XYZ file of C-alpha atoms in Angstrom:
95
model
C 0.919 7.192 -0.301
C 1.656 3.720 -0.172
C 5.226 2.627 1.540
C 7.698 1.474 -0.943
C 7.804 -1.863 1.034
C 4.145 -2.666 0.828
C 4.955 -5.127 -2.154
C 1.744 -5.205 -3.925
C 1.903 -7.151 -7.099
C -0.451 -8.165 -9.805
C 0.173 -11.067 -12.043
C -1.301 -11.693 -15.083
C -0.470 -12.484 -18.616
C -2.631 -10.493 -21.002
C -0.843 -7.364 -22.344
C -4.322 -5.399 -23.145
C -5.730 -5.766 -19.360
C -2.070 -4.681 -18.216
C -2.517 -1.554 -20.447
C -5.929 -0.835 -18.733
C -4.437 -0.098 -15.630
C -3.069 2.791 -16.875
C -6.635 4.391 -17.782
C -7.388 4.097 -14.067
C -8.339 7.832 -12.890
C -11.155 7.348 -10.256
C -12.819 4.583 -8.113
C -15.437 3.834 -11.223
C -12.401 3.154 -13.530
C -10.631 1.195 -10.933
C -13.747 -0.851 -10.237
C -14.048 -1.626 -13.973
C -10.465 -2.647 -14.067
C -10.566 -4.882 -10.952
C -13.510 -6.664 -12.244
C -11.947 -7.565 -15.516
C -8.932 -8.566 -13.638
C -10.978 -10.695 -11.647
C -12.858 -12.377 -14.375
C -9.561 -12.913 -16.242
C -8.122 -14.958 -13.561
C -11.458 -16.821 -12.864
C -11.621 -17.856 -16.500
C -7.974 -19.224 -16.426
C -8.841 -21.085 -13.194
C -6.298 -19.574 -11.188
C -8.566 -18.179 -8.133
C -6.358 -20.622 -5.813
C -3.431 -18.925 -6.786
C -4.987 -15.485 -6.237
C -6.093 -16.578 -2.742
C -2.810 -17.527 -1.852
C -1.171 -14.369 -3.088
C -3.779 -12.339 -1.499
C -3.264 -14.214 1.992
C 0.421 -13.077 1.821
C -0.606 -9.359 1.174
C 0.334 -9.654 -2.225
C -2.946 -8.618 -3.921
C -4.845 -5.880 -2.355
C -8.437 -6.356 -1.267
C -11.484 -4.759 0.439
C -11.707 -1.459 -1.783
C -13.275 1.672 -1.151
C -12.878 5.523 -2.098
C -11.935 7.664 0.742
C -12.052 11.647 -0.065
C -11.164 10.950 -3.762
C -8.456 8.178 -2.847
C -8.503 4.445 -2.904
C -8.160 2.903 0.178
C -7.741 -0.947 0.004
C -5.995 -3.428 2.631
C -3.099 -5.678 1.950
C -1.813 -8.341 4.564
C -2.790 -6.848 7.932
C -2.305 -3.067 6.786
C -4.766 -0.252 5.608
C -3.515 1.735 2.603
C -4.561 4.697 0.762
C -3.260 5.637 -2.576
C -4.155 8.446 -5.307
C -5.486 6.708 -8.310
C -2.871 8.039 -10.471
C -0.402 6.536 -8.495
C -1.264 2.913 -8.816
C 0.843 2.205 -11.784
C 3.862 3.671 -10.099
C 3.240 2.048 -6.399
C 2.094 -1.408 -7.738
C 4.201 -3.689 -9.306
C 2.304 -4.955 -12.438
C 3.828 -8.158 -14.023
C 3.016 -10.393 -17.008
C 3.795 -13.915 -17.306
């Protein structure tokens, strides 16, 4: 389980994309969500902002599936989380 102090934050301003994270239930659906999230950021020319957030451990990266759980790194830490816990453990904000 991800510690409460991991402070993962995803920031975007598309309500429809924000709602898609609720449909994540396995690695394939997570990959589809994350690909759309990255395309959304690229389309809005905020890749630099994403890199800054990621460097501070605010955007998780290096995703893989480990025994049916999402494994990722954030900052210098490695985490695992159940797919249905992502929306509860990660802060998803809109701007």
